[in-house]
Amino acid sequence: MTPVTIFNLDRVSLSLPVRDGVRRILEDVSFSLAEGEILTVCGASGTGKTSLLRILAGLTRPTSGLAEFRGRPIDGPQDGVALVFQDYSNALLQWRTVARNVSLGIEGRMNGQAAAELVGDALRLVGLEHNADDYPWQLSGGMQQRVQIARALALKPSVLLMDEPFAALDAMTKAALQDELLKVKQQTAESIVFITHDIEEAVYLGNRVAVLRGKPGVIARLIGVGLPFPRNQVTTRELPEFLRLRRAVHDAIGGDA
Amino acid sequence: MKARAALQGIAGILLFLALWQAAVLSGIARYEYLPAPSAIFGALVSLAQSPAAYGETAHTIAAALIGWAIALAIGLTLGTALGLSPRVRRYTLASVEILRPLPAVALVPVALLLFGFSIETELFVIVIPTIWPILVNTMGGIASVPERLREVARAFRLSPFAAAVRIFIPAAAPAVLVGCRLSMTIALVLAIVAEMIGNPEGLGYAVVREAQALQPELMFAYVFVTGILGILLNAVLVALAKALLPGEFRRPSVAWDRPR
């Protein structure tokens, strides 16, 4: 049985208008995402990582090529696709409590009881069940990013799209959230597309790593990650295979990124 | 700290009154109709015992509040529409910009011709200029909601109505509140102006009447009452806003309740 294809991109290119003409952002990007897979996208700044995610999210339309979600062209944000932004403090509604932030996407779509249960479940998944009544500005950066992840999980999405979600966090918080994400993924079994410029993070989290390179960005390599689950911040990172993959991604990025 | 600052403020006022009293009593300030603060205080006491003065105060408060409420309804509705829709903005912003700088007092003769010496004249003079700060701040607040929040609304597939209610309007709340406070002050000022020359009732008319009756103590006492009224209305509004505003704006670092 072949796994269900969630996303399929076929020679997707993107150009955006700038003051003196157009800027080519992405060129001939092709890949597909299978159900349950974690695809990490790694590349230096300006290689179109975020633009690629925006295409998947339905926020930006490709200039040419085909971008499909479950076999249908993406013409806008899709049901079952949830987005987590990098800048949590801008993306959260600072005037709403944690619980009311998490309910943003589901309130009004079901009765209050059902919504409250989903919110409770999502908060438990990220370990924030005791912060339901706090405001985001009362929480640390790592906790705010958890709120954003819970807000996405409350939608019961089949795909999580994450745009450098841990880039603004300190190393310890980052490691903790990486492990939490893998744990949540095990429990909820959604697919994940995870953008990062951190090579080790890309290898640690992914089933596959797509390396973007150049301007306009092209996919330099798609690297399968055969590391065993559950992964461990110490032992996984010591495996010879981890080091080999890290080297491979580094080389594909093209130097000192 | 707060109590000390308040005491220092009161001390400043007392010093000013003492200087005024001394200047009048010593004859340094030689104006025929400049009463000493003590005389004004006496007039205030007599006002406090006069039912007519309460009626005049009530009239001015009612006129200012009703005018403000009408302006609020119009300003919030138009401001929200203009903020949410760039198309509505394109068609109406030019009209707003032409009408807005119109000096409020210039409306008085217009209103008099239309409505005569009446409460309608007073309300007309209050409402029109009071709309602008509400409209402009609401529009600006909504139009400047950060791009990221607009994307959140799209990514979570919110309907235009849900996006307005859950994201745009609450995000604009602090700006809207600034508009409400500015316009409250304007409404009170215009109520008094309208009463001086348009509708012979309320505190504005009382100030003019006492001036023409050569009763400077009473005139100053009425002026004092209008000042207190402004402070009280603003304090009520700030308290109300504190109770109603969404969570973020109760955070100490957001300086929305500082005077602007």
XYZ file of C-alpha atoms in Angstrom:
517
model
C 0.000 0.000 0.000
C 1.477 3.326 -1.038
C 1.065 6.124 1.501
C -1.366 8.943 0.760
C 0.249 12.000 -0.803
C -0.523 15.182 1.142
C 1.356 17.778 -0.874
C 2.644 17.453 -4.384
C 4.755 20.162 -6.002
C 5.694 19.901 -9.649
C 8.213 22.394 -11.047
C 6.916 25.242 -8.906
C 8.469 28.649 -9.571
C 7.761 31.930 -7.856
C 8.640 35.466 -8.921
C 7.622 38.522 -6.947
C 7.402 42.072 -8.304
C 10.018 44.452 -6.953
C 10.729 48.083 -7.767
C 12.805 47.386 -10.889
C 11.081 44.358 -12.397
C 10.605 40.950 -10.865
C 12.686 38.960 -8.443
C 12.870 35.216 -8.934
C 12.431 33.555 -5.547
C 11.987 29.859 -6.310
C 12.664 27.852 -9.441
C 11.460 24.415 -10.511
C 10.821 23.102 -7.013
C 9.391 19.577 -7.058
C 8.713 17.212 -4.176
C 5.871 15.446 -2.499
C 4.970 14.936 1.133
C 3.561 11.622 2.280
C 1.064 11.227 5.083
C 2.762 11.099 8.475
C 6.098 12.316 7.139
C 8.256 15.068 8.604
C 9.955 17.005 5.852
C 12.438 19.593 7.018
C 13.457 22.330 4.612
C 16.916 23.719 5.227
C 18.759 26.529 3.499
C 20.562 29.817 3.944
C 18.731 33.151 4.204
C 17.145 34.297 0.976
C 16.789 30.887 -0.621
C 12.998 31.067 -0.528
C 12.264 28.798 2.446
C 9.468 30.934 3.808
C 8.050 31.544 0.334
C 7.895 27.796 -0.216
C 5.961 27.366 3.024
C 3.602 30.197 2.088
C 2.831 28.413 -1.173
C 1.973 25.245 0.759
C -0.147 27.318 3.167
C -2.091 28.880 0.313
C -0.975 32.402 1.245
C 1.079 32.861 -1.934
C 0.335 31.496 -5.403
C 3.174 30.093 -7.461
C 3.966 31.944 -10.672
C 4.195 28.688 -12.575
C 4.119 24.978 -11.913
C 1.650 22.873 -9.996
C 1.112 22.908 -6.230
C -1.443 20.384 -5.008
C -2.925 19.492 -1.650
C -4.510 16.020 -1.593
C -4.634 15.997 -5.387
C -6.254 19.404 -5.818
C -4.531 22.683 -6.764
C -3.959 24.945 -3.765
C -6.117 28.041 -4.283
C -5.998 29.438 -0.746
C -5.595 28.248 2.833
C -6.904 24.681 3.049
C -8.965 22.900 5.649
C -6.722 20.586 7.678
C -3.571 22.648 7.166
C -2.304 24.581 10.185
C 0.408 27.198 10.189
C 2.892 28.156 12.929
C 4.781 31.403 12.406
C 8.262 32.216 13.630
C 7.337 35.476 15.353
C 5.034 34.190 18.056
C 4.531 37.546 19.748
C 3.118 39.062 16.544
C 1.129 35.990 15.594
C -0.649 35.576 18.929
C -3.575 37.774 19.906
C -1.996 39.529 22.860
C -5.350 40.657 24.257
C -6.705 37.119 24.508
C -5.877 34.575 27.170
C -3.914 31.466 26.226
C -7.089 29.371 26.033
C -8.868 31.964 23.892
C -5.874 32.142 21.557
C -5.974 28.389 21.123
C -9.697 28.486 20.366
C -9.288 31.135 17.622
C -9.708 28.733 14.715
C -12.447 26.521 16.171
C -14.821 28.847 18.024
C -18.078 29.313 16.194
C -17.479 26.145 14.204
C -18.707 23.803 16.961
C -20.513 24.088 20.282
C -18.690 25.615 23.222
C -18.326 22.328 25.078
C -16.620 20.578 22.165
C -14.363 23.569 21.535
C -13.364 23.721 25.207
C -12.422 20.038 25.116
C -10.279 20.503 21.996
C -8.586 23.505 23.597
C -7.925 21.501 26.767
C -6.476 18.610 24.757
C -4.242 20.917 22.726
C -2.969 22.680 25.851
C -2.195 19.335 27.517
C -0.259 18.198 24.426
C 2.107 21.141 24.799
C 2.139 21.147 28.605
C 0.305 24.432 29.113
C -2.802 23.155 30.864
C -2.032 25.330 33.895
C -1.601 28.499 31.859
C -5.014 28.598 30.189
C -5.963 31.901 31.816
C -2.633 33.680 31.392
C -2.046 36.287 28.732
C 0.689 35.603 26.157
C 2.757 38.564 27.315
C 3.001 36.980 30.752
C 4.763 33.911 29.294
C 8.335 33.202 28.185
C 9.164 32.961 24.488
C 9.196 29.167 24.568
C 5.798 29.060 26.238
C 4.365 31.560 23.749
C 5.565 29.388 20.890
C 3.864 26.409 22.579
C 0.642 28.442 22.598
C 0.971 28.921 18.860
C 1.574 25.212 18.346
C -1.452 24.392 20.515
C -3.534 26.843 18.474
C -2.551 24.913 15.342
C -3.127 21.500 16.961
C -6.628 22.512 18.116
C -7.662 22.509 14.456
C -6.889 18.751 14.390
C -4.854 19.365 11.249
C -3.551 16.679 8.959
C -0.486 18.852 8.239
C 1.469 21.282 10.374
C 3.426 23.920 8.478
C 6.106 25.479 10.664
C 8.203 28.472 9.626
C 11.434 28.469 11.657
C 9.349 28.087 14.813
C 12.274 27.679 17.196
C 14.724 30.124 15.599
C 14.119 32.877 18.153
C 14.514 30.620 21.188
C 17.570 29.823 23.306
C 19.359 26.500 22.807
C 17.873 24.700 25.809
C 14.298 25.752 25.094
C 14.843 24.845 21.472
C 15.988 21.314 22.320
C 13.043 20.839 24.685
C 10.558 21.988 22.059
C 12.127 19.771 19.373
C 11.526 16.727 21.572
C 8.031 17.903 22.442
C 7.213 18.325 18.781
C 8.350 14.762 18.032
C 6.288 13.484 20.961
C 3.181 15.388 19.853
C 3.708 14.104 16.332
C 3.736 10.532 17.637
C 0.422 11.076 19.403
C -1.372 12.947 16.645
C 0.308 11.473 13.545
C 0.008 14.561 11.356
C 2.494 15.356 8.627
C 4.884 18.218 9.220
C 6.766 20.591 6.959
C 9.381 22.289 9.091
C 11.448 25.210 7.832
C 14.790 25.849 9.503
C 18.214 27.289 8.812
C 19.700 25.064 11.531
C 21.349 22.022 9.887
C 21.347 19.870 13.022
C 17.695 20.676 13.683
C 16.815 19.698 10.116
C 18.502 16.304 10.518
C 17.284 15.711 14.072
C 13.595 16.289 13.301
C 13.207 15.072 9.736
C 12.326 11.908 7.908
C 13.731 13.757 4.934
C 15.642 16.994 4.501
C 15.056 19.188 1.458
C 18.017 21.495 0.938
C 17.268 24.801 -0.763
C 20.140 26.617 -2.384
C 20.817 29.726 -4.443
C 18.878 32.752 -5.642
C 16.376 31.855 -6.957
C 16.161 28.876 -4.640
C 16.255 25.406 -6.116
C 16.146 22.091 -4.314
C 19.814 21.112 -4.245
C 19.185 17.726 -2.635
C 16.504 15.651 -0.973
C 18.184 13.594 1.722
C 16.480 10.657 3.431
C 17.103 10.463 7.181
C 17.260 6.890 8.422
C 17.824 7.736 12.082
C 15.747 5.645 14.492
C 12.851 7.023 16.554
C 12.474 7.981 19.350
C 15.292 10.418 18.890
C 17.403 11.644 21.757
C 19.210 14.956 22.082
C 22.404 13.236 23.242
C 22.562 9.747 21.782
C 20.985 10.521 18.398
C 23.352 13.406 17.852
C 26.315 11.104 18.617
C 25.413 8.510 15.986
C 27.866 8.283 13.059
C 24.832 8.410 10.749
C 23.764 11.733 12.281
C 27.222 13.176 11.682
C 27.251 11.859 8.133
C 23.849 13.417 7.404
C 24.876 16.688 8.985
C 27.880 16.754 6.693
C 25.749 15.901 3.662
C 23.269 18.733 4.383
C 26.116 21.129 5.055
C 27.772 20.297 1.739
C 24.492 20.581 -0.152
C 23.839 24.037 1.322
C 27.194 25.007 -0.081
C 29.578 26.048 2.642
C 29.369 28.257 5.664
C 25.640 28.673 6.055
C 4.962 57.831 45.301
C 1.505 58.443 43.863
C 0.196 60.100 47.032
C 3.268 62.303 47.164
C 2.869 63.397 43.544
C -0.785 64.225 44.246
C 0.175 66.296 47.286
C 2.766 68.196 45.268
C 0.168 68.880 42.602
C -2.297 70.200 45.143
C 0.399 72.341 46.713
C 1.038 73.926 43.314
C -2.629 74.788 42.892
C -2.868 76.244 46.412
C 0.205 78.376 45.781
C -1.314 79.712 42.567
C -4.589 80.572 44.370
C -2.686 82.242 47.205
C -0.746 84.418 44.730
C -3.980 85.328 42.952
C -5.646 86.221 46.272
C -2.672 88.347 47.312
C -2.519 90.097 43.929
C -6.189 91.083 44.081
C -6.223 92.096 47.767
C -3.020 94.115 47.508
C -4.286 95.899 44.405
C -1.427 94.747 42.191
C -3.950 93.274 39.789
C -6.230 96.192 38.992
C -9.067 94.768 37.004
C -12.522 95.937 37.852
C -14.056 92.525 37.364
C -11.332 90.200 38.658
C -12.640 88.741 41.912
C -10.423 87.144 44.550
C -10.505 83.334 44.833
C -12.230 83.684 48.178
C -15.105 85.571 46.518
C -15.333 82.914 43.786
C -15.438 80.242 46.459
C -18.343 82.068 48.093
C -20.157 82.135 44.751
C -19.502 78.418 44.325
C -21.094 77.739 47.702
C -24.166 79.706 46.670
C -24.287 77.798 43.350
C -24.151 74.545 45.278
C -27.373 75.605 47.010
C -29.132 76.717 43.840
C -31.403 74.201 42.056
C -31.114 76.224 38.848
C -27.336 75.635 38.765
C -27.843 71.883 39.019
C -30.325 72.052 36.166
C -27.831 73.968 34.025
C -25.075 71.483 34.813
C -27.352 68.556 34.029
C -28.307 70.151 30.723
C -24.691 70.552 29.655
C -23.749 67.019 30.723
C -26.753 65.573 28.924
C -26.102 67.552 25.741
C -22.408 66.627 25.688
C -23.068 62.941 26.386
C -25.930 62.594 23.917
C -23.933 64.401 21.236
C -20.904 62.258 22.013
C -22.974 59.058 21.875
C -24.413 59.973 18.477
C -20.927 60.846 17.212
C -19.630 57.563 18.640
C -22.240 55.531 16.783
C -21.504 57.311 13.497
C -17.733 57.469 13.959
C -17.252 53.848 15.006
C -19.411 52.533 12.170
C -17.786 54.660 9.468
C -14.305 54.218 10.937
C -14.649 50.430 11.004
C -15.931 50.352 7.434
C -13.130 52.626 6.240
C -10.510 50.669 8.152
C -11.620 47.277 6.885
C -12.165 48.129 3.241
C -9.527 49.861 1.145
C -12.212 50.383 -1.498
C -14.528 52.275 0.861
C -11.462 54.260 1.923
C -10.650 55.259 -1.644
C -14.158 56.573 -2.248
C -14.713 58.453 1.015
C -11.367 59.531 2.410
C -11.236 62.670 0.250
C -14.608 63.801 1.610
C -13.461 63.165 5.162
C -10.282 65.142 4.622
C -12.231 68.094 3.209
C -14.831 68.176 5.993
C -12.517 67.444 8.893
C -10.506 70.698 9.107
C -13.729 72.763 9.056
C -13.554 74.900 12.232
C -16.279 73.694 14.573
C -17.469 77.204 15.465
C -18.248 77.925 11.823
C -21.048 75.395 12.133
C -22.929 77.498 14.679
C -24.513 79.986 12.232
C -25.312 77.115 9.882
C -27.068 75.243 12.674
C -28.862 78.391 13.869
C -30.284 79.001 10.431
C -31.386 75.379 10.173
C -32.718 74.770 13.671
C -33.064 78.132 15.465
C -32.108 78.630 19.117
C -32.719 75.025 20.141
C -31.254 71.797 21.452
C -31.071 70.584 17.837
C -28.648 73.400 17.102
C -26.580 72.443 20.122
C -26.465 68.745 19.185
C -25.626 69.509 15.560
C -22.712 71.686 16.635
C -21.515 68.966 19.042
C -21.924 65.918 16.824
C -20.266 66.849 13.543
C -16.785 67.800 14.852
C -16.901 65.083 17.509
C -17.179 62.390 14.844
C -13.733 63.060 13.353
C -11.347 61.923 16.087
C -13.403 58.752 16.567
C -13.604 58.035 12.853
C -9.961 58.777 12.094
C -8.582 56.827 15.060
C -10.841 53.834 14.451
C -9.957 53.790 10.760
C -6.247 54.198 11.480
C -6.293 51.587 14.215
C -7.914 48.992 12.019
C -5.972 49.819 8.863
C -2.665 49.530 10.717
C -3.307 46.078 12.182
C -0.014 44.244 11.501
C 0.283 42.158 8.348
C 1.056 39.074 10.456
C -2.343 39.215 12.148
C -4.041 39.556 8.767
C -2.235 36.382 7.702
C -3.342 34.641 10.886
C -6.937 35.510 9.970
C -6.419 34.060 6.474
C -4.509 30.967 7.564
C -7.200 30.125 10.128
C -9.842 30.595 7.446
C -11.842 33.146 9.407
C -14.849 34.689 7.675
C -14.586 38.461 7.080
C -17.010 38.992 9.965
C -15.112 36.700 12.345
C -11.813 38.346 11.375
C -13.269 41.795 12.112
C -14.740 40.792 15.467
C -11.937 38.535 16.708
C -8.878 40.306 15.304
C -9.259 43.731 13.696
C -11.542 45.511 16.138
C -9.833 44.323 19.343
C -6.402 45.000 17.831
C -7.556 48.556 17.123
C -9.060 49.070 20.592
C -6.303 51.298 22.043
C -6.436 53.664 19.062
C -10.234 53.703 19.208
C -10.059 54.592 22.882
C -7.777 57.536 22.165
C -10.372 58.758 19.673
C -13.150 58.353 22.227
C -11.283 60.377 24.820
C -10.287 63.158 22.448
C -13.848 63.407 21.214
C -15.317 63.486 24.718
C -13.324 66.639 25.457
C -14.395 68.144 22.144
C -18.046 67.323 22.833
C -17.956 69.158 26.163
C -16.224 72.215 24.714
C -18.684 72.402 21.844
C -21.674 71.974 24.147
C -20.526 75.044 26.033
C -19.778 77.024 22.864
C -23.175 76.102 21.435
C -24.878 77.199 24.647
C -23.058 80.531 24.563
C -24.226 81.464 21.073
C -26.752 78.903 19.870
C -28.940 77.410 22.546
C -29.543 79.663 25.581
C -29.387 76.935 28.221
C -26.853 75.100 30.361
C -23.487 76.166 31.739
C -22.295 77.947 28.588
C -25.290 80.258 28.650
C -24.862 80.744 32.434
C -21.272 81.950 31.997
C -22.345 84.511 29.387
C -25.404 85.541 31.404
C -23.396 86.213 34.569
C -20.766 88.103 32.591
C -23.431 90.353 31.071
C -25.053 90.786 34.487
C -21.669 91.988 35.788
C -21.471 89.144 38.317
C -17.816 88.112 37.929
C -17.809 85.895 41.036
C -20.684 83.830 39.642
C -19.172 83.834 36.175
C -15.869 82.460 37.463
C -17.751 79.946 39.591
C -19.520 78.642 36.476
C -16.221 78.500 34.577
C -14.833 76.464 37.457
C -17.777 74.055 37.233
C -17.148 73.469 33.505
C -13.529 72.669 34.295
C -14.462 70.148 36.976
C -16.954 68.609 34.564
C -14.218 68.001 31.993
C -12.029 66.277 34.560
C -14.892 64.123 35.846
C -16.083 63.000 32.411
C -12.536 62.025 31.438
C -12.036 60.097 34.695
C -15.277 58.169 34.175
C -14.239 57.290 30.639
C -10.793 56.079 31.712
C -12.305 53.923 34.460
C -14.809 52.487 31.998
C -12.096 51.715 29.466
C -9.948 50.015 32.082
C -12.823 47.715 32.924
C -13.757 46.950 29.319
C -10.462 46.855 27.425
C -9.125 43.513 26.244
C -6.376 41.848 28.246
C -3.171 43.077 26.686
C -3.902 46.705 27.321
C -4.063 46.187 31.050
C -0.385 45.371 30.958
C 1.639 48.033 32.717
C 3.946 48.834 29.811
C 1.158 49.876 27.474
C 0.774 53.564 28.117
C -2.685 54.030 26.679
C -4.004 55.885 29.728
C -1.308 58.519 29.734
C -2.511 61.912 28.548
C -1.912 62.530 24.860
